[in-house]
Each structure stands twice: as structure tokens, then as C-alpha cells.
Short mmCIF file of C-alpha atoms in Angstrom, two decimals:
data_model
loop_
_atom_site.label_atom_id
_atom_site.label_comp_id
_atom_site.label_asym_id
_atom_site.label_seq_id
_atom_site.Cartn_x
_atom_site.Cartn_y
_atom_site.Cartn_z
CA UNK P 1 0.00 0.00 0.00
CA UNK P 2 1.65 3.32 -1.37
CA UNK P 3 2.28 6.52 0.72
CA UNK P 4 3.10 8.53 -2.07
CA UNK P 5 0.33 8.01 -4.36
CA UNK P 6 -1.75 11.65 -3.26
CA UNK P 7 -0.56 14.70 -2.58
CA UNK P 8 -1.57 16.26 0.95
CA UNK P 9 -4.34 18.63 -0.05
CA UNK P 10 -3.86 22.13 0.37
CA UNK P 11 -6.15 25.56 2.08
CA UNK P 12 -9.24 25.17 3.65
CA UNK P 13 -11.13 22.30 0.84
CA UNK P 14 -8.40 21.86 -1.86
CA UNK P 15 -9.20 21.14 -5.38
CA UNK P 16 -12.63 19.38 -6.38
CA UNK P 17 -11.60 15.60 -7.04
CA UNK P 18 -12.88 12.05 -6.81
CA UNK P 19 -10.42 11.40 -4.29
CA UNK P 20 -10.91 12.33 -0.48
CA UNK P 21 -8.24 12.94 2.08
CA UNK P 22 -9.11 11.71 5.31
CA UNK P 23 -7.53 12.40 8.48
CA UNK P 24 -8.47 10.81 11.61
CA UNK P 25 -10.00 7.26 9.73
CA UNK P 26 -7.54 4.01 9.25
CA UNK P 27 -6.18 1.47 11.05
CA UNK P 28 -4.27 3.06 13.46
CA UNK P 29 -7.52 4.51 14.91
CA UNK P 30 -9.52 1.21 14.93
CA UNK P 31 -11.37 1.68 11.77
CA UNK P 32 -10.22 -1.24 8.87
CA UNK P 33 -10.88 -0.43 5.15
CA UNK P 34 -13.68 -2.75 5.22
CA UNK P 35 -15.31 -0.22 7.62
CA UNK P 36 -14.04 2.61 5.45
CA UNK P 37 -15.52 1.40 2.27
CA UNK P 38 -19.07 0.16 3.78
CA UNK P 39 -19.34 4.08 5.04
CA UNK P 40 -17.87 6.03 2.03
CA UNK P 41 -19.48 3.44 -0.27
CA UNK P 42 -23.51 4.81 0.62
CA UNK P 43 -22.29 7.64 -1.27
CA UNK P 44 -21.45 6.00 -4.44
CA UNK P 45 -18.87 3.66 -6.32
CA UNK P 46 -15.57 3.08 -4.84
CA UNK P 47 -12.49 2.90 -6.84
CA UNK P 48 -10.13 1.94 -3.60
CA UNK P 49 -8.63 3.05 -0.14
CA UNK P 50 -5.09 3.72 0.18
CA UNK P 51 -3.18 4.88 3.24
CA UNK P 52 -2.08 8.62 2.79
CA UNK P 53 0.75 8.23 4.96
CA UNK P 54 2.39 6.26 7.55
CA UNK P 55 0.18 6.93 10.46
CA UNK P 56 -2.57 4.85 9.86
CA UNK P 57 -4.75 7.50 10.73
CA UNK P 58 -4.99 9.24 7.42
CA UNK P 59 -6.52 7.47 4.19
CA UNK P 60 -7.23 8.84 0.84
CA UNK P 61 -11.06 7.65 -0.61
CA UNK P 62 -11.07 7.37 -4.13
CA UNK P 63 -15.10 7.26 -5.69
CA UNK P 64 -15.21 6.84 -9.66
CA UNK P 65 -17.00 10.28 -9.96
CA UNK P 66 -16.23 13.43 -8.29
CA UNK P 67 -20.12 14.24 -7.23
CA UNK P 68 -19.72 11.10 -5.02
CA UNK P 69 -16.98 12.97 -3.12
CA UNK P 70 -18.42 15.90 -3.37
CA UNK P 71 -21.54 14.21 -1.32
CA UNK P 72 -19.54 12.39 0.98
CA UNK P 73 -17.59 15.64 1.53
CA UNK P 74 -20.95 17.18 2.44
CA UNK P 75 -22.52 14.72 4.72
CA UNK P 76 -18.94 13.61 6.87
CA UNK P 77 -16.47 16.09 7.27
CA UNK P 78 -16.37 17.65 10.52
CA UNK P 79 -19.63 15.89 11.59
CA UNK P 80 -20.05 13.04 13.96
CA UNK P 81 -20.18 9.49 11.67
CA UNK P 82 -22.44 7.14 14.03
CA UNK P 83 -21.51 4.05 11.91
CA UNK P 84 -17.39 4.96 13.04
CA UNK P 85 -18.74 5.12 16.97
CA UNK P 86 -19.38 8.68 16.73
CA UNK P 87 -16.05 9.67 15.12
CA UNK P 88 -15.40 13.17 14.00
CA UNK P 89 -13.70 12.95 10.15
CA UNK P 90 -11.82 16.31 8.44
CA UNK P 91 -12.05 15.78 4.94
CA UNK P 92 -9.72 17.36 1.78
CA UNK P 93 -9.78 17.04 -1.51
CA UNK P 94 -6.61 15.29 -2.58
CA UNK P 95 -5.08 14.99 -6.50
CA UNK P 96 -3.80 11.92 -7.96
CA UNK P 97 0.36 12.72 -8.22
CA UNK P 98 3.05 11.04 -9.48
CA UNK P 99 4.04 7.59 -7.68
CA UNK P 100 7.51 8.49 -6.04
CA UNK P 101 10.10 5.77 -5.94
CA UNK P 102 11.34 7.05 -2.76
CA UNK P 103 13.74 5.45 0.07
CA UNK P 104 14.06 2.37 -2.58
CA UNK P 105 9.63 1.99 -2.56
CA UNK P 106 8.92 1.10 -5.98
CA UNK P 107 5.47 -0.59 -4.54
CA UNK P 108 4.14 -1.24 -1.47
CA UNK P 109 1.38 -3.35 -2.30
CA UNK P 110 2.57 -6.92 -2.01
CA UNK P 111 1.23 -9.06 0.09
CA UNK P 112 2.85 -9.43 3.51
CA UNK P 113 3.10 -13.43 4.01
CA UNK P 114 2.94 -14.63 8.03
CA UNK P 115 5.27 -17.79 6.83
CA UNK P 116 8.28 -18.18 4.82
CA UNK P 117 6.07 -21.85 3.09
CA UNK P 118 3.53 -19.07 1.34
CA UNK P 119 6.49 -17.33 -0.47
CA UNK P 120 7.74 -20.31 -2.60
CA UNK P 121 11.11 -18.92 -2.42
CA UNK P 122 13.52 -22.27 -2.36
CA UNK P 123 15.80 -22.19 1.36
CA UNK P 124 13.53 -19.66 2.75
CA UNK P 125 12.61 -20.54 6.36
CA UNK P 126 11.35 -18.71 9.48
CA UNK P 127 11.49 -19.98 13.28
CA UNK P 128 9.50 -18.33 15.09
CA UNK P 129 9.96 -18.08 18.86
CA UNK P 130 13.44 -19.16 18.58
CA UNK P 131 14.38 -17.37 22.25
CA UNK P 132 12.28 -16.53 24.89
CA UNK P 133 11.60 -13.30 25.86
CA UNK P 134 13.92 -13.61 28.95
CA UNK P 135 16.51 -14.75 26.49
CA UNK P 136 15.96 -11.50 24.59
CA UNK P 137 16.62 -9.49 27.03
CA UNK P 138 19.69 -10.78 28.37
CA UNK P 139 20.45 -10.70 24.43
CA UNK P 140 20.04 -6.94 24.16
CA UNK P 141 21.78 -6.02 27.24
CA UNK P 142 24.65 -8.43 26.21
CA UNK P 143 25.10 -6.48 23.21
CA UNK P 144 24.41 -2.79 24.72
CA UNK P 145 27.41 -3.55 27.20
CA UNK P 146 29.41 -3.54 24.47
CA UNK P 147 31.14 -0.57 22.10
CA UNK P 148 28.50 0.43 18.51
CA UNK P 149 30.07 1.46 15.58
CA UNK P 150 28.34 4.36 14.00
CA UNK P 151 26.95 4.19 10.22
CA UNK P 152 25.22 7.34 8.75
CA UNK P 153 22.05 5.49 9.70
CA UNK P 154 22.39 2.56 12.07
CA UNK P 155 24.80 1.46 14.77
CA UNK P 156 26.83 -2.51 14.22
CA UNK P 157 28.79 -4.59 16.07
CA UNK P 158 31.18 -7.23 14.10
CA UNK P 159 32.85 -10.52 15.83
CA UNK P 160 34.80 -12.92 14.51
CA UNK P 161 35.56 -11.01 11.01
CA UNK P 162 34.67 -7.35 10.63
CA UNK P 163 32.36 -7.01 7.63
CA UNK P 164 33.60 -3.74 5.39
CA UNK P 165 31.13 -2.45 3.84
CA UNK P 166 32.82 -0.69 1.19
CA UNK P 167 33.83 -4.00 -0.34
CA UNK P 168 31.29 -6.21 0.81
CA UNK P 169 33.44 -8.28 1.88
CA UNK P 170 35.71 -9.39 5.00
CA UNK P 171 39.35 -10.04 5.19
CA UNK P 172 39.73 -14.04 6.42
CA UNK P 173 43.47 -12.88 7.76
CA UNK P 174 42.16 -10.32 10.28
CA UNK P 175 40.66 -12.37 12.72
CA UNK P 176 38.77 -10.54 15.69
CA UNK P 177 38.35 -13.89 17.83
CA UNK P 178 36.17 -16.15 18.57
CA UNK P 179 32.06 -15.35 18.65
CA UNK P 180 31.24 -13.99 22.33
CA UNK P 181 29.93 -16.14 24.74
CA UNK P 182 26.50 -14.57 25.35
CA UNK P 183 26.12 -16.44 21.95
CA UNK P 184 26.48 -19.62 22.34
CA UNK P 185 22.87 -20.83 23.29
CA UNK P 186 21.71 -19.29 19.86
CA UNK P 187 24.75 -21.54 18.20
CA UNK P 188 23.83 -24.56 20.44
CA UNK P 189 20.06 -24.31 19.01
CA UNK P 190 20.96 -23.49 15.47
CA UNK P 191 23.26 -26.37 15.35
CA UNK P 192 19.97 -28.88 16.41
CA UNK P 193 18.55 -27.67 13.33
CA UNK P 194 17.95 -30.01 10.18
CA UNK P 195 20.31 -28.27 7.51
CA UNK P 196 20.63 -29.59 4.14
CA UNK P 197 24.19 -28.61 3.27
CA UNK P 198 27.15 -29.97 4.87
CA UNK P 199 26.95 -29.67 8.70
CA UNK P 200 30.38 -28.00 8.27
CA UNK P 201 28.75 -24.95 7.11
CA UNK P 202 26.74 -24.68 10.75
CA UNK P 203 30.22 -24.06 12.43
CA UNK P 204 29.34 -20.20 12.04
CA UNK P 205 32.15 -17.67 12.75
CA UNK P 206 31.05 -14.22 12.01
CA UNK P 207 28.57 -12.13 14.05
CA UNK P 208 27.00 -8.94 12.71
CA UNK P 209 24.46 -7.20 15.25
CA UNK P 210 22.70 -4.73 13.38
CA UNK P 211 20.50 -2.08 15.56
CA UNK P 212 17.76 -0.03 13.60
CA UNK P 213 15.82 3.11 14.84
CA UNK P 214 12.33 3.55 13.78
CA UNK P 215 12.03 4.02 9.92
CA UNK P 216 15.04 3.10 8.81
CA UNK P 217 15.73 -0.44 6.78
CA UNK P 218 17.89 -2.16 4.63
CA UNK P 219 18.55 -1.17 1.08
CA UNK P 220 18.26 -4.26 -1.50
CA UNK P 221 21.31 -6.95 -1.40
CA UNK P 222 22.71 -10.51 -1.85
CA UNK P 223 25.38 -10.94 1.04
CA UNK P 224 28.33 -11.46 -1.31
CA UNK P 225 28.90 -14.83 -2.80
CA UNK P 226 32.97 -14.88 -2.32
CA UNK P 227 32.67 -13.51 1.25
CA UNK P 228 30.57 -16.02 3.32
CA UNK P 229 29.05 -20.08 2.69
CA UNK P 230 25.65 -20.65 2.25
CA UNK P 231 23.60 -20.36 5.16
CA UNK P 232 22.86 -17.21 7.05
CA UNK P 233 21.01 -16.87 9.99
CA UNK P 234 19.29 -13.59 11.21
CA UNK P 235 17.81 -13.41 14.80
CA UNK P 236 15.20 -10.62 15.13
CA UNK P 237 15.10 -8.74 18.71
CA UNK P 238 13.33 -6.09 20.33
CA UNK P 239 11.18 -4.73 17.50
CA UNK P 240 9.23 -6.31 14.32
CA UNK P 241 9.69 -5.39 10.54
CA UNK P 242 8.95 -6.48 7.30
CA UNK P 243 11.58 -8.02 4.92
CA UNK P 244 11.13 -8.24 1.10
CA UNK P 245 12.63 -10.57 -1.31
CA UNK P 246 13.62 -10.00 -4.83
CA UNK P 247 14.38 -12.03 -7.59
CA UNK P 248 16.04 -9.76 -10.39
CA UNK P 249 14.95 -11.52 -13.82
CA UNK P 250 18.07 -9.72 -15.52
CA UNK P 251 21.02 -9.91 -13.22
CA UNK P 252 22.30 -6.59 -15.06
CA UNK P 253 19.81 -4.59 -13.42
CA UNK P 254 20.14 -5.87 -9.83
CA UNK P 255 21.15 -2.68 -7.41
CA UNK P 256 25.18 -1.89 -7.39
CA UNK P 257 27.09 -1.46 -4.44
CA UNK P 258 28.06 1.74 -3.19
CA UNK P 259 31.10 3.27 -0.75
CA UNK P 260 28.38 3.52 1.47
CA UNK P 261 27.05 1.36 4.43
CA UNK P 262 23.87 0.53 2.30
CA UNK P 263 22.79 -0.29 -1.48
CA UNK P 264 22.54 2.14 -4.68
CA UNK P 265 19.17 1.51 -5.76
CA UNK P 266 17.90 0.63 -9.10
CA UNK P 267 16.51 3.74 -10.61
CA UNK P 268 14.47 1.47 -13.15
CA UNK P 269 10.46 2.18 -12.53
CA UNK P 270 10.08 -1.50 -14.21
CA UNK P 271 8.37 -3.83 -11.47
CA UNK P 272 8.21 -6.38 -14.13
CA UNK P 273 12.51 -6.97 -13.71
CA UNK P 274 12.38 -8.54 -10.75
CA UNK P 275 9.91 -10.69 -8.45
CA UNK P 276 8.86 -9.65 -5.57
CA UNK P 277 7.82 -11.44 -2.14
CA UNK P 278 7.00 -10.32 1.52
CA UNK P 279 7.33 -11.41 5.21
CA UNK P 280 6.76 -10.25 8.61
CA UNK P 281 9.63 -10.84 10.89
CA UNK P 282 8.67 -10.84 14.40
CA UNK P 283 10.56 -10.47 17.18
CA UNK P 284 12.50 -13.30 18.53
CA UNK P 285 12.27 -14.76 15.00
CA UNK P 286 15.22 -16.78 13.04
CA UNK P 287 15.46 -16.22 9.56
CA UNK P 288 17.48 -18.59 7.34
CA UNK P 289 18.35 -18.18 3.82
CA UNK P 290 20.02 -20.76 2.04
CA UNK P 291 20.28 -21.94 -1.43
CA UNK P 292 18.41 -20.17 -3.96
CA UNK P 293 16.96 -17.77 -0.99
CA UNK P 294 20.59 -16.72 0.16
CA UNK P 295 22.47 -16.93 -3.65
CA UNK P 296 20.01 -15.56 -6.17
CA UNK P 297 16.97 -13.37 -4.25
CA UNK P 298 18.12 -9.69 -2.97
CA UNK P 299 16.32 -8.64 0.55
CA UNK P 300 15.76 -6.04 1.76
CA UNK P 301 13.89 -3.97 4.87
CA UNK P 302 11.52 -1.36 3.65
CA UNK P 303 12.56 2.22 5.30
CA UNK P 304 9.41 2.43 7.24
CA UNK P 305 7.76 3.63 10.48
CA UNK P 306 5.04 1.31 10.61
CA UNK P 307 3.83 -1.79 8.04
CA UNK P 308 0.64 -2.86 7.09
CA UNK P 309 0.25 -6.74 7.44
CA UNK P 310 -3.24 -8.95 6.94
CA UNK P 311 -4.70 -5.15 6.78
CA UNK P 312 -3.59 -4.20 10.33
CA UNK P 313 -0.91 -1.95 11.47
CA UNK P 314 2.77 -2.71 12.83
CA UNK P 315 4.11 -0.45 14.41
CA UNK P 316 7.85 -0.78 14.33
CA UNK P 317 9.20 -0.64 17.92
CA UNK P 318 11.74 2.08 19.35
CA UNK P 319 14.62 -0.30 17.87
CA UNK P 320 14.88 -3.07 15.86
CA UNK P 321 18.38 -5.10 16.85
CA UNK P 322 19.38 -7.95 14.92
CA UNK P 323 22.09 -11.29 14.66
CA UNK P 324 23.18 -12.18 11.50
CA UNK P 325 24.93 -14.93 12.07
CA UNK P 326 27.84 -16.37 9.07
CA UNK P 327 30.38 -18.48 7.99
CA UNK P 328 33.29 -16.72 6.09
CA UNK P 329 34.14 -18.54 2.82
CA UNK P 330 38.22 -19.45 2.60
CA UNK P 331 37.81 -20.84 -1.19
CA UNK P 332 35.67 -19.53 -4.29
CA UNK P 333 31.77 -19.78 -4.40
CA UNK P 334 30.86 -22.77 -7.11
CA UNK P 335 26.97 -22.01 -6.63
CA UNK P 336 24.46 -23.05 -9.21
CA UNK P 337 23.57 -18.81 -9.50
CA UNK P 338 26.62 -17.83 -11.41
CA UNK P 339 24.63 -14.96 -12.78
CA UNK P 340 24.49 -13.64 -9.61
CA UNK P 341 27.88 -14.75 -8.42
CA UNK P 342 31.49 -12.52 -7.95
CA UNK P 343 33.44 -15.64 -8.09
CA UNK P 344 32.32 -16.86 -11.40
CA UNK P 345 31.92 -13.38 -13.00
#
């Protein structure tokens, strides 16, 4: 569901349009479209409801003919609605604008999936519950005892092998020791799991803890073939968040790397390039990518404050802090994705 679609209307009533901004109506306020449309809909044909921003407390209408609005206009703004308990609505006129691709967005609207099964993306999988909520604590203080590097958006920690994000890469001959203790239940419980590669690749010995702040994400990436084996782990704490996956149909058009700490993205407006699929990662969730999921599909963490999921809002918490957990590659990646692969480029 876009943001961007409408433009925030304007002086006291705006322009005359179809399309209704409405402040005080959504989610975030108890009111689902459902409700929305079975109120706005008395007044004639509706087209669709679209969030207006990131609140979830703002919605734009949309009626196929402007006299619809026009009527609703009349009949709800600024007036007590008894269907919507007695709730007070101020209503703008709003114009259809250009879709902005901002913050990497190209479209919100694809459906957020509760289990990594519904994606059909091959080596997907999603644990939920992996710690307990005691566990997650002891986690976060763990981690808050210890020094945060400062990126431009985001604070890390690295162990075992510092990850440089201007290469995307690690260097195998600085070791930074072994993975710290607070660890090692999460490594005792991933190493219980059924893997299907070579139980050498469980023997994990690089630790990136990532912590976000509200609204900020993860631009679109494959963690470089030459730089770490095939399964990754990623242990969500603290707050929830969305990830999407995508599967670049031309591997020429998949987002470059940058000197920064995140991704160039693809200017293309194209959605047909690349697949797209959707989960909700909540907290004290493991994530594993692996095969296909890990060597050919780009994620990514939409730079959001909240995210709509089963049409109810998520509210993404005060931080966001999470384990990615690695095993740094000493030969050449001989995956089956060379298209996708530094090694065999």
C-alpha cells in the first residue's frame, strides 16, 4: 500500500476531485478499510482506499465520480459518523500525483506473508519463537554492554571477522576472535537444526548485530557470494519489521554497491525486472536463507515507520536489533547462480 500516491491537499477544501483525504479514519484509529468502504461506499462507487501516509490515521477515498466525493464531503467532514462510533472525520480534496520511488519503494502493495512456506522462495525458512523473551533481554543487554560502531544510519557490532562495507566483503586474515559467549545458546540451538548442506557450514564464525531506529531499513542486497558459505542466519530482537525478497529476472539490473554502508538503488520504474515477495519478521524470530533464498533473491527492509500486514498496522518498535549470524568462505563460491555470483563473473 503506497504513501506517495496523493498529494496532501492544500487551504481550507483543496481542489474538487474524486479522491478524499481523510484524516483521523484508518487502522491506526480502529477503523479497517472494510469499515471505510461500507461508510464512504452509501455515497457512491468506490475505486479503492489507500493509506495517505504512515500513520494509519490518514486514508485517501477514491469514488469513480467526483459528485460522489463531493456528497460524501458534504454529509462527513467535521460531523459526527455514528456508523465509526461517533467519530469526527476532516475531509480534503486530494489529487492523484506522481508515484515516487522514494527510500528504494517502488510498490508497497505486495502481500505481507505470516510464513516463509507461502512465499515459494527455495531455502527460505522462518522460526519463530526461537528465544524466549527472557533470552531477549539478556540478548540486548549483552550487546548494549558492548562498544556500537556508528553508520550514517544505524549502529553494528562485528565478531569474529569485521564485515567492510565498502567491499562487501571481509578479510579471512584479520581475525577478531572467537564469537562472544553470550552467543552460544543461539549456536547450540541453530546447530539442532535439520540443515541440508554440509553440517560444516553450521560451524558459524562471524557475528553482525545490526541495531535499527524507527524508519530506517535495509537497502536491497545478496550478502556477497565470495565472502561467506551458504547459510545465514538472522535473529530478530526487540522490535518487528517487514523483509522483502527479490528475484532480479536480468542480473544486469540488480542494485550496485556503493562506498556507502547501504545499497545504490535501481533507478528502473520497471516492477516487471524482478519478483517480488514479503514477510513479517517478528521479534524473537530466526530467519534462514540458504540456497536459492541466500544466492540468487536480494532482501531487503523497507525504510518504514510502521507496516501494514493482513490489513492491520505494525508499528515498528523504538529499535529493531538484529544477529546475522555467518560463515566466512576461505575458497571460491561454485553455486548453481553464477549470474548472480562474484566468483564466477
Amino acid at each position: 500500500m503506497g504513501f506517495t500516491r496523493f498529494g496532501r491537499p492544500k487551504g481550507a477544501q483543496g481542489q474538487s476531485s474524486p479522491n478524499l483525504y481523510v484524516a483521523n479514519c484508518g487502522p491506526a484509529v480502529g477503523l479497517s478499510y472494510d469499515t471505510i468502504v461500507s461508510v464512504f461506499g452509501a455515497f457512491g462507487e468506490i475505486k479503492g482506499v489507500f493509506a495517505a501516509d504512515e500513520s494509519g490515521a490518514r486514508v485517501v477515498v477514491c469514488f469513480a465520480e467526483e459528485g460522489c466525493a463531493q456528497n460524501a464531503f458534504n454529509a462527513l467532514n467535521g460531523r459526527p459518523c455514528a456508523e465509526l462510533g461517533g467519530r469526527s472525520l476532516h475531509i480534503r480534496y486530494s489529487v492523484l500525483q506522481p508515484t515516487s520511488q522514494s527510500q528504494g519503494q517502488v510498490n508497497d502493495s505486495v502481500p505481507v506473508s505470516l510464513l516463509a512456506s507461502e512465499l515459494n522462495i527455495p531455502g527460505l525458512y522462518l522460526m519463530h519463537d526461537f528465544v524466549t523473551a527472557n533470552e531477549e533481554e539478556e540478548f540486548l543487554a549483552a550487546v548494549d554492554e558492548r562498544p556500537w560502531k556508528n553508520l550514517s544510519k544505524r549502529r553494528v557490532q562485528h565478531y569474529g571477522y569485521e564485515f567492510c562495507y565498502e567491499t562487501r566483503n571481509v578479510d579471512s586474515r584479520k581475525n577478531l576472535g572467537e564469537l562472544p559467549a553470550f552467543v552460544s545458546p543461539i549456536l547450540e540451538r541453530i546447530a539442532m537444526l535439520p540443515m541440508r548442506e554440509d553440517a560444516e557450514a553450521v560451524v558459524l564464525d562471524q557475528l553482525t548485530v545490526n541495531e535499527y531506529p524507527p524508519g530506517v531499513g535495509l537497502s536491497p542486497h545478496i550478502d556477497t557470494h565470495s565472502a561467506f558459505e551458504g547459510l545465514i542466519f538472522s535473529l530478530s530482537l526487540a522490535g518487528p519489521c517487514i523483509m522483502e525478497f527479490r528475484r532480479y529476472l536480468d542480473a544486469g539490473l540488480t542494485p550496485r554497491a556503493s562506498s556507502s554502508s547501504d545499497i545504490e538503488i535501481e533507478s528502473s520504474g520497471n516492477n516487471s525486472n524482478f519478483l517480488r515477495r514479503a514477510i513479517y519478521l517478528p521479534p524473537r524470530s530466526l530467519l534462514l536463507l540458504s540456497g536459492e533464498a541466500r544466492y540468487a533473491w536480494n532482501h531487503y527492509i523497507p525504510h518504514h515507520k510502521i507496516d501494514m500486514v493482513k490489513d492491520s498496522v505494525i508499528r515498528r518498535g523504538s529499535r529493531r536489533v538484529s544477529f546475522t549470524f555467518r560463515k566466512v568462505r576461505a575458497s571460491p563460491c561454485q553455486c548453481e547462480f553464477s549470474q548472480y555470483c562474484d566468483s564466477q563473473r
